[in-house]
Short mmCIF file of C-alpha atoms and ligand atoms in Angstrom, two decimals:
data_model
loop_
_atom_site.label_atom_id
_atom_site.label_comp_id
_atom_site.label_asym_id
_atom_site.label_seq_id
_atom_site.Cartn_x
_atom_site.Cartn_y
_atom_site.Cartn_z
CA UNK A 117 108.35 83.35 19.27
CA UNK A 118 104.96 82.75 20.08
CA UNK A 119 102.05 84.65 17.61
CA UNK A 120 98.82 85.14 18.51
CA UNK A 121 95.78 85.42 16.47
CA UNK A 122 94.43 88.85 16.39
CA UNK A 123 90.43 88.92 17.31
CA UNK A 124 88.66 90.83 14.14
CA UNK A 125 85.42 92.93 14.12
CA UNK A 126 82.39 92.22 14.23
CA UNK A 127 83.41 88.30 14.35
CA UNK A 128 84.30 88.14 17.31
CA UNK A 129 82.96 91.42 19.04
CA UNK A 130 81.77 90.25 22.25
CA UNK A 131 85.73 89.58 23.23
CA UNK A 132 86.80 92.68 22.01
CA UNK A 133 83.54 94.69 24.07
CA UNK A 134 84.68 92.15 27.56
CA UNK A 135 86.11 94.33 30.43
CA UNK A 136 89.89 93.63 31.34
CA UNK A 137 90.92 92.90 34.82
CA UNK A 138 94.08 94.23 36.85
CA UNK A 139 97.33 92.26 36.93
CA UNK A 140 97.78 91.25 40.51
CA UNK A 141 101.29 90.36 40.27
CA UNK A 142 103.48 90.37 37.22
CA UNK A 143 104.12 86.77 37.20
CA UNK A 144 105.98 84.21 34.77
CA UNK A 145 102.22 84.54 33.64
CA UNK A 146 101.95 87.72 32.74
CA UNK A 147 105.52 87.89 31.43
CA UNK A 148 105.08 85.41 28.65
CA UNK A 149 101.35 87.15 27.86
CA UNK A 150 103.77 90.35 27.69
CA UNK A 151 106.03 87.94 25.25
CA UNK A 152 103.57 87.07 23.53
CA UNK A 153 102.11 90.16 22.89
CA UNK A 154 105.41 91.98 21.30
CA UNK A 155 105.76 89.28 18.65
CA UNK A 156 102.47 89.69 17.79
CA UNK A 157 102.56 92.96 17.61
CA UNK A 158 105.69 93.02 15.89
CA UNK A 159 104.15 90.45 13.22
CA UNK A 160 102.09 93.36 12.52
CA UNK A 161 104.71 96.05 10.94
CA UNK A 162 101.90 97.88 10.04
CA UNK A 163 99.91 98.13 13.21
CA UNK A 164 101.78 100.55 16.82
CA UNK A 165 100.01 99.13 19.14
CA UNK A 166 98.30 96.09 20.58
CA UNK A 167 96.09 95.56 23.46
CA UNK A 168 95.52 91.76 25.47
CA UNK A 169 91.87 91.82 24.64
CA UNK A 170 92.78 91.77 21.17
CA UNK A 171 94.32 87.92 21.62
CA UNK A 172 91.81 87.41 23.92
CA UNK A 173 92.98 87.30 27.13
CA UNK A 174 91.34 90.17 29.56
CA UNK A 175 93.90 91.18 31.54
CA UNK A 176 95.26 94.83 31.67
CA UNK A 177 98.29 94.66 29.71
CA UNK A 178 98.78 96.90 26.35
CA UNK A 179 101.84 96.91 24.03
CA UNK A 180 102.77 100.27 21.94
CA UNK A 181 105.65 101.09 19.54
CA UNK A 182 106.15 105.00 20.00
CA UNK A 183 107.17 107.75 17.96
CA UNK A 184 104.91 106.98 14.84
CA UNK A 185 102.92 110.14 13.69
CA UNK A 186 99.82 108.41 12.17
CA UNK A 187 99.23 106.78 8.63
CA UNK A 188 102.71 104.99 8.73
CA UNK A 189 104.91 108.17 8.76
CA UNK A 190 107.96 108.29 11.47
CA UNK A 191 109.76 106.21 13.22
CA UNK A 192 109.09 103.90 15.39
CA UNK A 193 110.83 102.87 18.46
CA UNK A 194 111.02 99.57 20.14
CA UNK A 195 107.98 98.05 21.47
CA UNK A 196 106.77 99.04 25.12
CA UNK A 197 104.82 97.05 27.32
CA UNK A 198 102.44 98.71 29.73
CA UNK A 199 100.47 97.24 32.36
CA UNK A 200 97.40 98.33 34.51
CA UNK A 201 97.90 101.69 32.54
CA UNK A 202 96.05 104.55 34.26
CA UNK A 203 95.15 108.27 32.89
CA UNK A 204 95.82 110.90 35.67
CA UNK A 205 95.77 113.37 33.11
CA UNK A 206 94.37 114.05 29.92
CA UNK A 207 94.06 117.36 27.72
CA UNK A 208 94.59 118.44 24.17
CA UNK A 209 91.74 116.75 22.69
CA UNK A 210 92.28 116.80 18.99
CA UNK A 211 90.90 115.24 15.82
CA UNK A 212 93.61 112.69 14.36
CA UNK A 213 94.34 109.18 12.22
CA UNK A 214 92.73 105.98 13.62
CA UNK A 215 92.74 102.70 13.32
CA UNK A 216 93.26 99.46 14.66
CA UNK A 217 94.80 95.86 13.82
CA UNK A 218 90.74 94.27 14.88
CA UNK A 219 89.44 96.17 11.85
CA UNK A 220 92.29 95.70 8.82
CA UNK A 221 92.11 98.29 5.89
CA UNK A 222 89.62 100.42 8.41
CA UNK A 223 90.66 104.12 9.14
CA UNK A 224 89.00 107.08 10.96
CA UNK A 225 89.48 110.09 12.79
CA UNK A 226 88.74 110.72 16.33
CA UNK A 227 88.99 112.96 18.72
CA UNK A 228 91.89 111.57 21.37
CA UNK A 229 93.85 113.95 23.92
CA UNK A 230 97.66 115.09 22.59
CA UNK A 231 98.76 114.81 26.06
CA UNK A 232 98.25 112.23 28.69
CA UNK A 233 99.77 111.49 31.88
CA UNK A 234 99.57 108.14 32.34
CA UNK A 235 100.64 105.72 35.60
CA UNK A 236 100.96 102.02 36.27
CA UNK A 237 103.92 99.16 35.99
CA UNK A 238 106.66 98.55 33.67
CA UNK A 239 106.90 94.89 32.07
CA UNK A 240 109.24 94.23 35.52
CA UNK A 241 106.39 95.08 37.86
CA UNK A 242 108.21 98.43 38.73
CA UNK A 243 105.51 101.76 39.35
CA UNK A 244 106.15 104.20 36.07
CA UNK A 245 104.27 107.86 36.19
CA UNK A 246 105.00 109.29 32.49
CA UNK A 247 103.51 111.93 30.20
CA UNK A 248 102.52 110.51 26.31
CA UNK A 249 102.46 113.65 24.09
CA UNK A 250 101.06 114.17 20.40
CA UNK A 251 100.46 110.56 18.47
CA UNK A 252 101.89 108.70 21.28
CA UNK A 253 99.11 109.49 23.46
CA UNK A 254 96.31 109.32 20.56
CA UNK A 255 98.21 105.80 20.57
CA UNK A 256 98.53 104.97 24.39
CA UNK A 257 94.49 106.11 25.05
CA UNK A 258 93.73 103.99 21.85
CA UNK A 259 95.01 101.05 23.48
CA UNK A 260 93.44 101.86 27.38
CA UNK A 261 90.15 102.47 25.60
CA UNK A 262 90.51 98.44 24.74
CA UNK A 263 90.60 97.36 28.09
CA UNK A 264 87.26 99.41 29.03
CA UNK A 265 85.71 97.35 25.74
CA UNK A 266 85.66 100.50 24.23
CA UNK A 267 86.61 100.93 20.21
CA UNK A 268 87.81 103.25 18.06
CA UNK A 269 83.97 103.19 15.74
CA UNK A 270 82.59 104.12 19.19
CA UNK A 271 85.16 107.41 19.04
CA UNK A 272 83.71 108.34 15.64
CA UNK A 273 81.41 111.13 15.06
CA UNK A 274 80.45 111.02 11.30
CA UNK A 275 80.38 108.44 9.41
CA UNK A 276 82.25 110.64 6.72
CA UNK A 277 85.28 110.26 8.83
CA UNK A 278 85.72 106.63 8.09
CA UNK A 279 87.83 106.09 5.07
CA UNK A 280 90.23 103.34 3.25
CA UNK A 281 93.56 103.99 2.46
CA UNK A 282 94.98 103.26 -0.89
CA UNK A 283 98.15 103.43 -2.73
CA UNK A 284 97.95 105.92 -6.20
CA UNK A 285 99.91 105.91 -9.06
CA UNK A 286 102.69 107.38 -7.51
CA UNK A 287 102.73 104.61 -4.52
CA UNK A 288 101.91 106.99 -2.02
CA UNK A 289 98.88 106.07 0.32
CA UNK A 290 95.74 107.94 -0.18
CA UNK A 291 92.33 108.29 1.58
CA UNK A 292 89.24 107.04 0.17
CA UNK A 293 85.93 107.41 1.96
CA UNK A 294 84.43 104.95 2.71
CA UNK A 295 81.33 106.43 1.25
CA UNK A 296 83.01 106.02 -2.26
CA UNK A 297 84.49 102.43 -1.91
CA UNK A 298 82.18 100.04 -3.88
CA UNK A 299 81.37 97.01 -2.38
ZN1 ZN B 250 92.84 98.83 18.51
#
């Protein structure tokens, strides 16, 4: 098991804004990084998805944990690693939940495609060509956008889509703007 410390916003912002570069060859390298990576990730039960710039390292690897629909509902599958992930294909652009493990207690919605068609290697170096539909891709385009630099507040339109979540008094998670939360 080996965790990595997850870069936060705006602490450490110029790692998370750095460009990734391609994996060359998926080495013993790359492997652990990929290691690495899934504990992290699954160290985080309450984040789906993890990208290398997040620990750090700029190299063009992103972990995912699909079938989750959003705000912690579904089920979750084991975690995926993807590497030099590509979009061939992208439609369906919705409005949908956002977040991300750099900004904890941080939500939004953005506008992401439903469906995405999406090349590149498997965590054994083989070529994969696959299609991501509803929250998966919101989640796989998510994660490419970190290897760009991009993140999700640059996805935002209004700053009324930002909001908290919170748990009520029947334990169920609720939004809060953010334009109500008192500082
Ligand atoms: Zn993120």
């Amino acid at each position: 098991m080996a965790i990595r410390k997850i870069i936060l916003f705006p602490k450490e912002e110029s790692a998370l804004r750095k460009k990734s570069q391609p994996v060359r060859v998926v080495n013993r390298y790359v492997k652990t990084l990929i290691s690495n990576m899934k504990d992290t990730l699954a160290d985080h039960p309450e984040g789906i998805g993890l990208a290398a710039p997040q620990i750090n390292v700029h190299s063009r690897v992103i972990v995912v944990r699909l079938g989750s629909k959003g705000d912690g509902e579904g089920e979750p599958s084991p975690i995926l690693a993807l590497i030099n992930p590509e979009i061939i294909e992208s439609k369906e652009p919705k409005k949908d939940f956002d977040g991300c493990l750099s900004f904890p207690g941080l939500f939004a919605d953005t506008i992401r495609p439903h469906y995405l068609r999406v090349k590149g290697l498997d965590e054994w170096g083989k070529p994969f060509d696959r299609v991501f539909e509803d929250f998966d891709a919101v989640l796989v385009h998510h994660e490419i956008d970190h290897l760009e630099g991009v993140l999700f507040i640059d996805r935002v339109t209004s700053v009324n889509d930002f909001y908290h979540l919170k748990e009520n008094e029947d334990g169920k998670m609720v939004r809060v703007p953010m334009s109500l939360v008192k500082k």
